Short mmCIF file of C-alpha atoms and ligand atoms in Angstrom, two decimals:
data_model
loop_
_atom_site.label_atom_id
_atom_site.label_comp_id
_atom_site.label_asym_id
_atom_site.label_seq_id
_atom_site.Cartn_x
_atom_site.Cartn_y
_atom_site.Cartn_z
CA MET M 84 15.48 1.11 -36.26
CA ASN M 85 14.46 -1.48 -33.69
CA LYS M 86 12.30 -4.39 -34.77
CA SER M 87 8.90 -4.07 -33.13
CA LEU M 88 8.14 -6.46 -30.31
CA VAL M 89 4.62 -7.64 -29.48
CA VAL M 90 4.41 -9.82 -26.39
CA GLY M 91 1.35 -11.79 -25.27
CA ASN M 92 1.13 -12.53 -21.55
CA TRP M 93 -1.34 -15.37 -21.09
CA LYS M 94 -1.08 -15.14 -17.30
CA MET M 95 -2.72 -18.04 -15.40
CA ASN M 96 -5.06 -18.93 -18.25
CA LEU M 97 -5.52 -21.88 -20.60
CA THR M 98 -4.87 -25.58 -20.11
CA VAL M 99 -2.22 -27.24 -22.27
CA PRO M 100 -4.79 -28.51 -24.84
CA GLU M 101 -6.38 -25.04 -24.97
CA SER M 102 -2.96 -23.48 -25.50
CA THR M 103 -2.28 -25.88 -28.36
CA VAL M 104 -5.43 -24.73 -30.14
CA LEU M 105 -4.53 -21.06 -29.73
CA ILE M 106 -0.93 -21.63 -30.86
CA GLU M 107 -2.07 -23.39 -34.03
CA LYS M 108 -4.31 -20.43 -34.93
CA LEU M 109 -1.60 -17.87 -34.17
CA LYS M 110 1.02 -19.72 -36.19
CA LYS M 111 -1.21 -19.66 -39.26
CA GLU M 112 -2.18 -16.02 -38.93
CA LEU M 113 1.23 -14.62 -38.04
CA VAL M 114 3.26 -16.55 -40.59
CA LYS M 115 3.63 -13.57 -42.94
CA LEU M 116 4.79 -11.04 -40.38
CA LYS M 117 8.29 -9.78 -41.06
CA ALA M 118 8.97 -6.49 -39.31
CA VAL M 119 7.51 -7.47 -35.98
CA GLU M 120 8.72 -10.05 -33.51
CA VAL M 121 5.84 -11.79 -31.75
CA VAL M 122 6.33 -13.55 -28.42
CA ILE M 123 3.82 -15.54 -26.41
CA CYS M 124 4.25 -16.21 -22.72
CA PRO M 125 2.08 -19.14 -21.65
CA SER M 126 2.03 -20.75 -18.19
CA TYR M 127 5.12 -22.68 -17.09
CA LEU M 128 3.28 -25.96 -17.66
CA ASP M 129 2.78 -25.14 -21.30
CA ILE M 130 6.31 -24.01 -22.05
CA TYR M 131 7.66 -27.41 -23.06
CA PRO M 132 4.78 -28.37 -25.41
CA ALA M 133 4.64 -24.82 -26.78
CA SER M 134 8.36 -24.96 -27.57
CA LYS M 135 7.70 -27.98 -29.79
CA GLU M 136 4.63 -26.43 -31.37
CA LEU M 137 6.42 -23.17 -32.15
CA ALA M 138 9.61 -24.75 -33.49
CA GLU M 139 10.35 -23.34 -36.94
CA SER M 140 7.59 -20.78 -36.65
CA ASN M 141 8.11 -17.03 -36.49
CA VAL M 142 6.48 -16.82 -33.05
CA ALA M 143 8.94 -16.80 -30.16
CA LEU M 144 8.37 -18.14 -26.68
CA GLY M 145 8.72 -16.39 -23.35
CA ALA M 146 8.10 -17.17 -19.68
CA GLN M 147 6.07 -15.01 -17.33
CA ASP M 148 8.71 -15.01 -14.59
CA LEU M 149 11.78 -16.88 -13.34
CA PHE M 150 13.70 -17.35 -10.12
CA TYR M 151 17.15 -15.85 -9.66
CA GLU M 152 18.83 -18.96 -8.23
CA GLU M 153 19.96 -21.68 -10.61
CA GLU M 154 18.95 -24.72 -8.56
CA GLY M 155 18.30 -25.95 -5.05
CA ALA M 156 15.70 -26.06 -2.31
CA TYR M 157 13.29 -23.45 -3.69
CA THR M 158 9.97 -25.26 -3.79
CA GLY M 159 7.69 -24.09 -6.56
CA GLU M 160 10.23 -21.87 -8.29
CA VAL M 161 11.56 -22.21 -11.85
CA SER M 162 15.26 -21.98 -12.66
CA PRO M 163 16.71 -19.74 -15.36
CA ILE M 164 18.79 -22.71 -16.52
CA ALA M 165 15.68 -24.82 -17.09
CA LEU M 166 13.92 -21.98 -18.90
CA SER M 167 16.89 -21.15 -21.09
CA HIS M 168 16.49 -24.47 -22.95
CA PHE M 169 13.04 -23.49 -24.18
CA VAL M 170 12.41 -19.74 -24.12
CA LYS M 171 14.10 -16.64 -25.48
CA TYR M 172 12.26 -14.03 -23.43
CA VAL M 173 11.13 -13.71 -19.83
CA ILE M 174 8.81 -11.15 -18.28
CA VAL M 175 10.29 -9.77 -15.06
CA GLY M 176 8.73 -7.45 -12.51
CA HIS M 177 5.15 -7.65 -13.76
CA SER M 178 2.95 -5.61 -11.45
CA GLU M 179 0.98 -8.75 -10.56
CA ARG M 180 4.21 -10.34 -9.32
CA ARG M 181 5.05 -7.19 -7.39
CA MET M 182 1.52 -6.95 -5.95
CA HIS M 183 0.64 -10.58 -5.13
CA PHE M 184 4.01 -12.28 -4.70
CA GLY M 185 6.14 -9.63 -3.08
CA ASP M 186 8.64 -9.07 -5.88
CA THR M 187 10.49 -5.98 -4.69
CA ASP M 188 12.68 -3.79 -6.91
CA LYS M 189 15.73 -5.65 -5.54
CA VAL M 190 14.22 -9.05 -6.31
CA VAL M 191 13.40 -7.81 -9.81
CA ALA M 192 17.03 -6.70 -10.22
CA ARG M 193 18.30 -10.16 -9.26
CA LYS M 194 15.86 -11.80 -11.66
CA VAL M 195 16.95 -9.49 -14.49
CA GLU M 196 20.59 -10.31 -13.75
CA ALA M 197 19.83 -14.07 -13.71
CA ALA M 198 17.91 -13.83 -16.99
CA VAL M 199 20.73 -12.06 -18.81
CA ALA M 200 23.32 -14.42 -17.32
CA HIS M 201 21.44 -17.29 -18.96
CA GLU M 202 20.96 -15.55 -22.29
CA LEU M 203 17.30 -14.84 -21.75
CA SER M 204 16.03 -11.42 -22.80
CA PRO M 205 14.14 -9.86 -19.91
CA VAL M 206 11.04 -7.79 -20.57
CA ILE M 207 11.24 -5.58 -17.51
CA CYS M 208 7.89 -4.20 -16.39
CA VAL M 209 7.75 -0.84 -14.67
CA GLY M 210 4.78 1.35 -13.89
CA GLU M 211 3.13 3.53 -11.31
CA SER M 212 -0.08 2.82 -9.37
CA LEU M 213 -3.14 5.05 -9.68
CA HIS M 214 -2.38 6.57 -6.31
CA GLU M 215 1.18 7.40 -7.38
CA LYS M 216 -0.07 8.85 -10.66
CA GLU M 217 -2.58 11.06 -8.84
CA ASP M 218 0.18 12.27 -6.55
CA GLY M 219 2.27 13.25 -9.59
CA LEU M 220 4.85 10.56 -8.84
CA GLY M 221 4.60 8.54 -12.05
CA LYS M 222 7.98 9.48 -13.46
CA VAL M 223 9.80 9.20 -10.13
CA VAL M 224 8.39 5.72 -9.47
CA VAL M 225 9.10 4.41 -12.96
CA MET M 226 12.65 5.79 -13.03
CA SER M 227 13.41 4.36 -9.61
CA GLN M 228 12.00 0.91 -10.51
CA LEU M 229 14.00 0.87 -13.73
CA GLU M 230 17.26 2.11 -12.25
CA THR M 231 17.19 -0.62 -9.61
CA ALA M 232 16.08 -3.31 -12.07
CA ILE M 233 19.02 -2.76 -14.40
CA SER M 234 21.56 -1.92 -11.71
CA HIS M 235 23.49 -5.19 -12.11
CA LEU M 236 23.81 -4.98 -15.90
CA THR M 237 26.74 -3.91 -18.03
CA ALA M 238 26.38 -1.77 -21.16
CA ALA M 239 26.69 -4.90 -23.33
CA GLU M 240 23.99 -6.70 -21.35
CA ILE M 241 21.53 -3.82 -21.55
CA ALA M 242 21.19 -4.56 -25.28
CA GLU M 243 19.28 -7.74 -24.39
CA VAL M 244 16.66 -5.89 -22.40
CA ALA M 245 13.22 -4.64 -23.32
CA VAL M 246 11.40 -2.31 -20.94
CA ALA M 247 7.61 -2.37 -20.74
CA TYR M 248 5.96 0.73 -19.35
CA GLU M 249 2.85 -0.70 -17.76
CA PRO M 250 0.94 1.77 -15.61
CA VAL M 251 -0.70 -0.43 -12.98
CA TRP M 252 -4.00 1.44 -13.28
CA ALA M 253 -4.20 0.46 -16.97
CA ILE M 254 -3.58 -3.29 -16.59
CA GLY M 255 -6.70 -5.37 -17.10
CA THR M 256 -8.91 -2.37 -16.36
CA GLY M 257 -9.88 -1.10 -19.81
CA HIS M 258 -8.41 2.31 -18.78
CA VAL M 259 -5.82 2.72 -21.47
CA CYS M 260 -3.00 5.24 -21.09
CA LYS M 261 -3.12 8.20 -23.45
CA PRO M 262 -0.63 7.55 -26.28
CA ALA M 263 1.06 10.90 -25.60
CA GLU M 264 1.63 9.88 -21.97
CA ALA M 265 3.05 6.52 -23.04
CA GLU M 266 5.34 8.31 -25.51
CA ASN M 267 6.49 10.69 -22.81
CA MET M 268 7.28 7.91 -20.34
CA ALA M 269 9.03 5.89 -23.05
CA ALA M 270 11.21 8.95 -23.74
CA ASN M 271 11.98 9.21 -20.01
CA ILE M 272 12.95 5.53 -19.95
CA ARG M 273 15.28 6.00 -22.91
CA ALA M 274 16.78 9.12 -21.34
CA LEU M 275 17.59 7.23 -18.15
CA ILE M 276 19.27 4.44 -20.12
CA LYS M 277 21.21 7.04 -22.08
CA ALA M 278 22.39 8.69 -18.87
CA LEU M 279 23.49 5.35 -17.42
CA TYR M 280 24.77 3.50 -20.51
CA GLY M 281 25.15 5.99 -23.35
CA GLU M 282 23.25 6.91 -26.50
CA LYS M 283 23.79 3.70 -28.46
CA ALA M 284 22.41 1.59 -25.62
CA SER M 285 19.40 3.85 -25.21
CA GLU M 286 18.55 3.61 -28.90
CA GLY M 287 18.91 -0.18 -28.97
CA VAL M 288 16.67 -0.94 -25.99
CA ARG M 289 13.11 -1.70 -27.01
CA VAL M 290 10.53 0.18 -25.01
CA LEU M 291 7.02 -1.25 -24.95
CA TYR M 292 3.70 0.00 -23.67
CA GLY M 293 1.33 -2.33 -21.80
CA GLY M 294 -2.10 -1.85 -20.26
CA SER M 295 -5.47 -2.60 -21.87
CA VAL M 296 -4.05 -2.74 -25.40
CA THR M 297 -6.68 -4.03 -27.83
CA ASP M 298 -7.04 -4.51 -31.56
CA GLU M 299 -8.85 -1.16 -31.55
CA ASN M 300 -6.17 0.99 -29.92
CA ALA M 301 -2.94 -0.83 -30.96
CA ALA M 302 -2.46 1.38 -34.04
CA ASP M 303 -2.33 4.46 -31.79
CA PHE M 304 0.70 2.98 -30.02
CA ALA M 305 2.29 1.69 -33.22
CA LYS M 306 2.54 5.31 -34.44
CA LEU M 307 4.61 6.43 -31.46
CA LYS M 308 8.27 7.16 -32.08
CA GLN M 309 9.57 6.09 -28.70
CA VAL M 310 7.40 2.97 -28.39
CA ASP M 311 8.71 -0.19 -30.08
CA GLY M 312 5.85 -2.52 -29.29
CA VAL M 313 3.30 -3.65 -26.74
CA LEU M 314 2.84 -6.11 -23.91
CA VAL M 315 -0.67 -7.51 -24.12
CA GLY M 316 -2.59 -9.43 -21.47
CA GLY M 317 -6.32 -10.06 -22.00
CA ALA M 318 -6.40 -9.48 -25.76
CA SER M 319 -3.55 -11.96 -26.32
CA LEU M 320 -5.93 -14.81 -25.46
CA ASP M 321 -8.03 -14.03 -28.53
CA HIS M 322 -6.23 -15.04 -31.72
CA GLU M 323 -8.06 -12.53 -33.92
CA LYS M 324 -7.45 -9.61 -31.59
CA PHE M 325 -3.82 -10.54 -30.95
CA THR M 326 -3.15 -10.98 -34.66
CA LYS M 327 -4.60 -7.54 -35.41
CA ILE M 328 -2.47 -6.03 -32.66
CA ALA M 329 0.69 -7.63 -34.07
CA LYS M 330 -0.20 -6.52 -37.59
CA ALA M 331 -0.64 -2.93 -36.40
CA PHE M 332 3.12 -2.88 -35.81
CA GLU M 333 3.95 -3.99 -39.35
CA PRO M 334 5.12 -2.03 -41.18
CA LYS M 335 6.42 0.34 -38.56
CA LYS M 336 4.85 3.68 -39.36
CA LYS M 337 7.44 6.12 -38.04
C1 PEP G 677 -0.36 -7.33 -18.79
O1 PEP G 677 -0.70 -8.38 -18.29
O2 PEP G 677 0.83 -7.03 -18.79
C2 PEP G 677 -1.36 -6.46 -19.39
C3 PEP G 677 -0.96 -5.35 -19.95
O3 PEP G 677 -2.65 -6.87 -19.32
P1 PEP G 677 -3.90 -6.22 -20.14
O4 PEP G 677 -3.48 -6.12 -21.57
O5 PEP G 677 -5.01 -7.21 -19.95
O6 PEP G 677 -4.18 -4.90 -19.54
#
């Protein structure tokens, strides 16, 4: 059974002092969690101080993105080498990166490859837009995004990956996906990984749901067989809500 994974994406929120306050509260409240791995992804600027603050805690650190090159003339970008000293996880292919910063499926694939090459575990985000959902293209879009994203990985490397199904229409909108739909897409994701890498790989990959997860609906996702955790945006900025979400995944009720 996979250990549940609950990831908080703080996006472009919180100053370093504000992050410190939130981290202190989370550390206290999450200290007893055993069956769930909690990860927070603050802004790049907060990664170094957060790495000190989270040392010897049971909360892991992740980045919200990375660049695929290791070093050089890439103004404003952050190297996987630099990140690998401080974080264990990295979100790749978030819909906000795809939408506002032009991250194509091929760019996402290079970022995933760079993450794994530097022993970072990528949390690969895939998900259809509202328009694509209404046109009945959800599965096709998600499968195509995922197949490209993992196309450079070997069967051994796929074990490091988590896949977050994040329907774009559910992110930050309050329109949460029906648990049955999330379960169905998670099963599709696992089936694709099985077809490409075999059964063992498909069982080991953690599949998350993301999109308007709150302390009120987290338990509905924790019950799902194919869903190993959640990627949380807005509610991860509130220590009480995020703690309740993490606790919903412990113990795993499957
Ligand atoms: C996200 O940022 O990945 C996300 C799911 O945001 P929210 O929880 O706010 O919908």
